């Protein structure tokens, strides 16, 4: 027992180091005015990077756009994935492996091919440079993640509860809200949080379909990282992390609720 506890303690400590160390490096880069090799820590500290970031005209629009798009994509994706996952979970015509291939197809195909071909279609539909176009392409790319989680949730739940309620005279709407939704809430919460994270981190779909008119945090972050401006890239990364944590917390609160203690 003691050996097992020590092993779990060291694994937890190792995992904490893996999480904290990159965050510490990001913070040091964001507050460093001079950090030259072979110095282990920055030689000069300053807050000018954050001031420059806050003075960026597109900073606050990018934050608001990122949150708005990610929340909208999460809602649309869950609305589509819930009935689709239920159908594929309980249908008898297709094998489970074929269903999984169909779900993962958007991830198997090259993303750049999907995005560029979608851009032509969106140009014809006049959706390029609009929030609707970005939400649609993000939803397409996020659906496999939500579908896989909800598919397994439906399979684990089974049809027994729904059939019993239907036999007792409950209508479909009541069955969903009073039985299916509460029992699927953990899976719905997990899929919603994952979709939010994936949507918020999308760069290429937002760049191509947005046409440069709609700016998000990844569009501001990656150019600084590619140009070697690690201070600004780190500060934007920390803001992006904060926005992601805020969005995940809100989704957890709205769908799963905040649970304290242990229920027996």
Short mmCIF file of C-alpha atoms in Angstrom, two decimals:
data_model
loop_
_atom_site.label_atom_id
_atom_site.label_comp_id
_atom_site.label_asym_id
_atom_site.label_seq_id
_atom_site.Cartn_x
_atom_site.Cartn_y
_atom_site.Cartn_z
CA UNK A 1 0.00 0.00 0.00
CA UNK A 2 2.78 2.41 0.93
CA UNK A 3 4.72 1.57 -2.22
CA UNK A 4 1.61 2.14 -4.34
CA UNK A 5 0.94 5.49 -2.61
CA UNK A 6 4.51 6.62 -3.22
CA UNK A 7 4.29 5.66 -6.86
CA UNK A 8 1.05 7.60 -7.29
CA UNK A 9 2.62 10.56 -5.50
CA UNK A 10 5.63 10.61 -7.83
CA UNK A 11 3.40 10.22 -10.90
CA UNK A 12 1.29 13.13 -9.72
CA UNK A 13 4.40 15.20 -9.03
CA UNK A 14 5.81 14.36 -12.47
CA UNK A 15 2.52 15.32 -14.15
CA UNK A 16 2.44 18.60 -12.21
CA UNK A 17 5.99 19.41 -13.35
CA UNK A 18 5.05 18.70 -16.97
CA UNK A 19 2.15 21.16 -16.69
CA UNK A 20 3.79 23.88 -14.59
CA UNK A 21 7.18 24.03 -16.34
CA UNK A 22 5.86 25.16 -19.78
CA UNK A 23 3.62 27.72 -18.06
CA UNK A 24 6.59 29.02 -16.09
CA UNK A 25 8.63 29.38 -19.28
CA UNK A 26 5.78 31.24 -20.97
CA UNK A 27 5.52 33.61 -18.03
CA UNK A 28 9.29 34.25 -17.97
CA UNK A 29 9.32 34.97 -21.70
CA UNK A 30 6.37 37.34 -21.33
CA UNK A 31 8.10 39.45 -18.66
CA UNK A 32 11.64 39.35 -20.06
CA UNK A 33 13.17 42.36 -21.80
CA UNK A 34 16.49 40.58 -22.33
CA UNK A 35 17.16 36.84 -22.24
CA UNK A 36 20.30 35.80 -24.06
CA UNK A 37 22.17 32.52 -24.14
CA UNK A 38 23.62 31.05 -21.90
CA UNK A 39 21.58 32.75 -19.14
CA UNK A 40 19.20 30.38 -17.38
CA UNK A 41 16.83 33.19 -16.40
CA UNK A 42 16.08 36.54 -18.07
CA UNK A 43 18.72 39.19 -17.45
CA UNK A 44 16.20 42.05 -17.56
CA UNK A 45 12.56 41.94 -16.50
CA UNK A 46 9.92 44.35 -17.82
CA UNK A 47 6.19 44.59 -18.40
CA UNK A 48 6.48 46.29 -21.77
CA UNK A 49 5.36 43.17 -23.60
CA UNK A 50 1.97 43.19 -21.88
CA UNK A 51 1.62 46.91 -22.51
CA UNK A 52 2.36 46.36 -26.18
CA UNK A 53 -0.15 43.52 -26.30
CA UNK A 54 -2.90 45.58 -24.66
CA UNK A 55 -2.20 48.49 -27.01
CA UNK A 56 -2.70 46.23 -30.02
CA UNK A 57 -5.92 47.48 -31.75
CA UNK A 58 -7.06 43.93 -32.53
CA UNK A 59 -6.41 42.50 -29.05
CA UNK A 60 -9.83 42.91 -27.45
CA UNK A 61 -11.75 42.17 -30.69
CA UNK A 62 -9.67 38.98 -30.99
CA UNK A 63 -10.52 37.93 -27.43
CA UNK A 64 -14.23 38.58 -27.91
CA UNK A 65 -14.28 36.90 -31.34
CA UNK A 66 -12.48 33.83 -30.01
CA UNK A 67 -14.94 33.40 -27.14
CA UNK A 68 -17.99 34.11 -29.30
CA UNK A 69 -16.99 31.71 -32.06
CA UNK A 70 -15.96 28.93 -29.66
CA UNK A 71 -19.23 29.15 -27.70
CA UNK A 72 -21.32 29.25 -30.89
CA UNK A 73 -19.47 26.27 -32.37
CA UNK A 74 -19.91 24.34 -29.13
CA UNK A 75 -23.67 24.92 -29.09
CA UNK A 76 -24.15 24.07 -32.77
CA UNK A 77 -21.92 21.01 -32.55
CA UNK A 78 -23.70 19.56 -29.51
CA UNK A 79 -27.11 20.19 -31.08
CA UNK A 80 -26.04 18.25 -34.19
CA UNK A 81 -24.05 15.55 -32.41
CA UNK A 82 -26.68 14.52 -29.83
CA UNK A 83 -29.31 13.10 -32.23
CA UNK A 84 -26.68 11.85 -34.67
CA UNK A 85 -24.78 9.97 -31.95
CA UNK A 86 -28.03 8.44 -30.68
CA UNK A 87 -28.91 7.17 -34.14
CA UNK A 88 -25.49 5.65 -34.82
CA UNK A 89 -25.30 4.15 -31.32
CA UNK A 90 -28.52 2.14 -31.62
CA UNK A 91 -28.80 1.45 -35.37
CA UNK A 92 -28.31 -2.16 -36.51
CA UNK A 93 -27.47 -1.76 -40.21
CA UNK A 94 -23.88 -0.50 -40.05
CA UNK A 95 -20.98 -2.03 -38.13
CA UNK A 96 -19.35 -0.11 -35.31
CA UNK A 97 -16.06 0.09 -37.18
CA UNK A 98 -17.71 1.60 -40.27
CA UNK A 99 -19.47 4.15 -38.09
CA UNK A 100 -16.17 5.13 -36.48
CA UNK A 101 -14.53 5.53 -39.90
CA UNK A 102 -17.38 7.81 -40.97
CA UNK A 103 -17.01 9.88 -37.80
CA UNK A 104 -13.24 10.25 -38.12
CA UNK A 105 -13.30 10.97 -41.86
CA UNK A 106 -13.01 14.77 -41.42
CA UNK A 107 -9.87 14.17 -39.33
CA UNK A 108 -8.38 11.60 -41.71
CA UNK A 109 -8.60 13.86 -44.77
CA UNK A 110 -5.92 16.59 -45.07
CA UNK A 111 -7.18 19.70 -43.32
CA UNK A 112 -5.71 22.07 -45.91
CA UNK A 113 -7.58 20.27 -48.71
CA UNK A 114 -10.88 20.48 -46.84
CA UNK A 115 -10.38 24.15 -45.97
CA UNK A 116 -9.34 25.31 -49.45
CA UNK A 117 -12.17 23.41 -51.15
CA UNK A 118 -14.62 24.76 -48.58
CA UNK A 119 -13.35 28.28 -49.25
CA UNK A 120 -14.47 28.00 -52.89
CA UNK A 121 -17.93 26.89 -51.79
CA UNK A 122 -18.14 29.57 -49.13
CA UNK A 123 -17.14 32.23 -51.68
CA UNK A 124 -20.04 31.15 -53.87
CA UNK A 125 -22.40 31.27 -50.89
CA UNK A 126 -20.92 34.63 -49.77
CA UNK A 127 -20.00 33.19 -46.38
CA UNK A 128 -16.31 34.07 -46.54
CA UNK A 129 -15.39 36.75 -44.05
CA UNK A 130 -18.46 36.09 -41.91
CA UNK A 131 -18.99 34.60 -38.47
CA UNK A 132 -21.44 32.11 -39.94
CA UNK A 133 -18.80 30.75 -42.33
CA UNK A 134 -16.21 30.34 -39.57
CA UNK A 135 -18.73 28.68 -37.26
CA UNK A 136 -19.73 26.23 -40.00
CA UNK A 137 -16.17 25.18 -40.85
CA UNK A 138 -15.25 24.89 -37.17
CA UNK A 139 -18.35 22.77 -36.55
CA UNK A 140 -17.36 20.43 -39.36
CA UNK A 141 -13.91 19.96 -37.85
CA UNK A 142 -15.17 19.63 -34.25
CA UNK A 143 -18.02 17.20 -34.89
CA UNK A 144 -15.83 14.05 -34.80
CA UNK A 145 -14.66 14.83 -31.27
CA UNK A 146 -18.17 15.38 -29.93
CA UNK A 147 -19.58 12.43 -31.86
CA UNK A 148 -17.07 9.94 -30.53
CA UNK A 149 -17.64 10.92 -26.89
CA UNK A 150 -21.43 11.04 -27.18
CA UNK A 151 -21.49 7.81 -29.18
CA UNK A 152 -19.77 5.93 -26.37
CA UNK A 153 -21.99 7.68 -23.80
CA UNK A 154 -25.13 6.51 -25.59
CA UNK A 155 -23.78 2.97 -25.93
CA UNK A 156 -23.00 2.83 -22.21
CA UNK A 157 -26.42 4.26 -21.37
CA UNK A 158 -28.33 1.83 -23.56
CA UNK A 159 -31.99 2.02 -24.54
CA UNK A 160 -33.45 0.45 -21.42
CA UNK A 161 -34.30 3.66 -19.58
CA UNK A 162 -35.89 5.28 -22.62
CA UNK A 163 -37.93 2.21 -23.55
CA UNK A 164 -39.17 1.84 -19.98
CA UNK A 165 -40.25 5.48 -19.84
CA UNK A 166 -41.89 5.17 -23.25
CA UNK A 167 -43.78 2.09 -22.09
CA UNK A 168 -45.06 4.06 -19.10
CA UNK A 169 -46.44 6.74 -21.42
CA UNK A 170 -43.72 9.42 -21.41
CA UNK A 171 -43.30 11.45 -24.60
CA UNK A 172 -39.97 11.86 -26.41
CA UNK A 173 -39.38 15.39 -25.10
CA UNK A 174 -39.90 14.36 -21.47
CA UNK A 175 -37.71 11.29 -21.91
CA UNK A 176 -34.86 13.38 -23.24
CA UNK A 177 -34.94 16.15 -20.60
CA UNK A 178 -35.80 14.04 -17.57
CA UNK A 179 -33.86 10.84 -18.31
CA UNK A 180 -31.41 11.06 -21.21
CA UNK A 181 -29.99 14.54 -20.48
CA UNK A 182 -29.22 13.94 -16.77
CA UNK A 183 -27.64 10.54 -17.47
CA UNK A 184 -25.63 11.83 -20.44
CA UNK A 185 -24.59 15.06 -18.70
CA UNK A 186 -20.98 13.94 -17.99
CA UNK A 187 -20.46 12.96 -21.63
CA UNK A 188 -22.14 16.13 -22.90
CA UNK A 189 -20.01 18.26 -20.60
CA UNK A 190 -16.80 16.55 -21.70
CA UNK A 191 -17.62 16.81 -25.40
CA UNK A 192 -18.64 20.48 -25.05
CA UNK A 193 -15.40 21.39 -23.29
CA UNK A 194 -13.32 19.53 -25.88
CA UNK A 195 -15.15 21.20 -28.77
CA UNK A 196 -14.62 24.61 -27.16
CA UNK A 197 -10.87 23.98 -26.85
CA UNK A 198 -10.52 22.65 -30.41
CA UNK A 199 -12.56 25.49 -31.92
CA UNK A 200 -10.69 28.15 -29.99
CA UNK A 201 -7.32 26.86 -31.21
CA UNK A 202 -8.17 26.73 -34.93
CA UNK A 203 -5.88 28.83 -37.12
CA UNK A 204 -6.10 27.73 -40.77
CA UNK A 205 -9.94 27.53 -40.99
CA UNK A 206 -10.29 30.95 -39.40
CA UNK A 207 -7.58 32.43 -41.61
CA UNK A 208 -8.95 31.10 -44.91
CA UNK A 209 -12.71 31.34 -44.29
CA UNK A 210 -12.43 34.55 -42.25
CA UNK A 211 -10.50 36.17 -45.05
CA UNK A 212 -8.60 38.35 -42.58
CA UNK A 213 -11.75 40.24 -41.63
CA UNK A 214 -12.40 38.34 -38.38
CA UNK A 215 -9.40 38.20 -36.04
CA UNK A 216 -9.03 35.64 -33.26
CA UNK A 217 -6.26 34.99 -30.74
CA UNK A 218 -4.54 32.23 -32.80
CA UNK A 219 -4.32 34.64 -35.75
CA UNK A 220 -2.44 37.13 -33.56
CA UNK A 221 -0.36 34.55 -31.69
CA UNK A 222 1.18 32.41 -34.44
CA UNK A 223 2.79 35.21 -36.51
CA UNK A 224 4.69 36.43 -33.44
CA UNK A 225 5.84 32.88 -32.66
CA UNK A 226 6.96 32.29 -36.26
CA UNK A 227 8.86 35.60 -36.34
CA UNK A 228 10.79 34.83 -33.17
CA UNK A 229 9.02 37.41 -31.01
CA UNK A 230 8.67 34.99 -28.14
CA UNK A 231 7.72 37.61 -25.56
CA UNK A 232 4.54 38.65 -27.36
CA UNK A 233 3.83 35.06 -28.41
CA UNK A 234 4.08 33.95 -24.76
CA UNK A 235 1.85 36.75 -23.49
CA UNK A 236 -0.80 35.90 -26.11
CA UNK A 237 -0.47 32.23 -25.19
CA UNK A 238 -1.19 33.01 -21.54
CA UNK A 239 -4.22 35.09 -22.52
CA UNK A 240 -5.39 32.29 -24.78
CA UNK A 241 -4.99 29.81 -21.93
CA UNK A 242 -6.95 32.08 -19.60
CA UNK A 243 -9.79 32.46 -22.13
CA UNK A 244 -9.89 28.71 -22.65
CA UNK A 245 -10.06 28.01 -18.93
CA UNK A 246 -12.80 30.62 -18.54
CA UNK A 247 -14.84 29.09 -21.35
CA UNK A 248 -14.41 25.56 -20.01
CA UNK A 249 -15.45 26.70 -16.53
CA UNK A 250 -18.59 28.39 -17.91
CA UNK A 251 -19.54 25.28 -19.89
CA UNK A 252 -18.94 23.10 -16.84
CA UNK A 253 -21.15 25.41 -14.79
CA UNK A 254 -23.92 25.59 -17.41
CA UNK A 255 -24.09 21.90 -18.34
CA UNK A 256 -22.54 19.87 -15.58
CA UNK A 257 -22.93 22.19 -12.61
CA UNK A 258 -20.39 22.61 -9.83
CA UNK A 259 -20.33 19.58 -7.53
CA UNK A 260 -18.76 19.78 -4.13
CA UNK A 261 -18.01 16.85 -1.90
CA UNK A 262 -18.84 13.21 -2.57
CA UNK A 263 -22.26 11.76 -2.98
CA UNK A 264 -22.89 8.39 -1.38
#
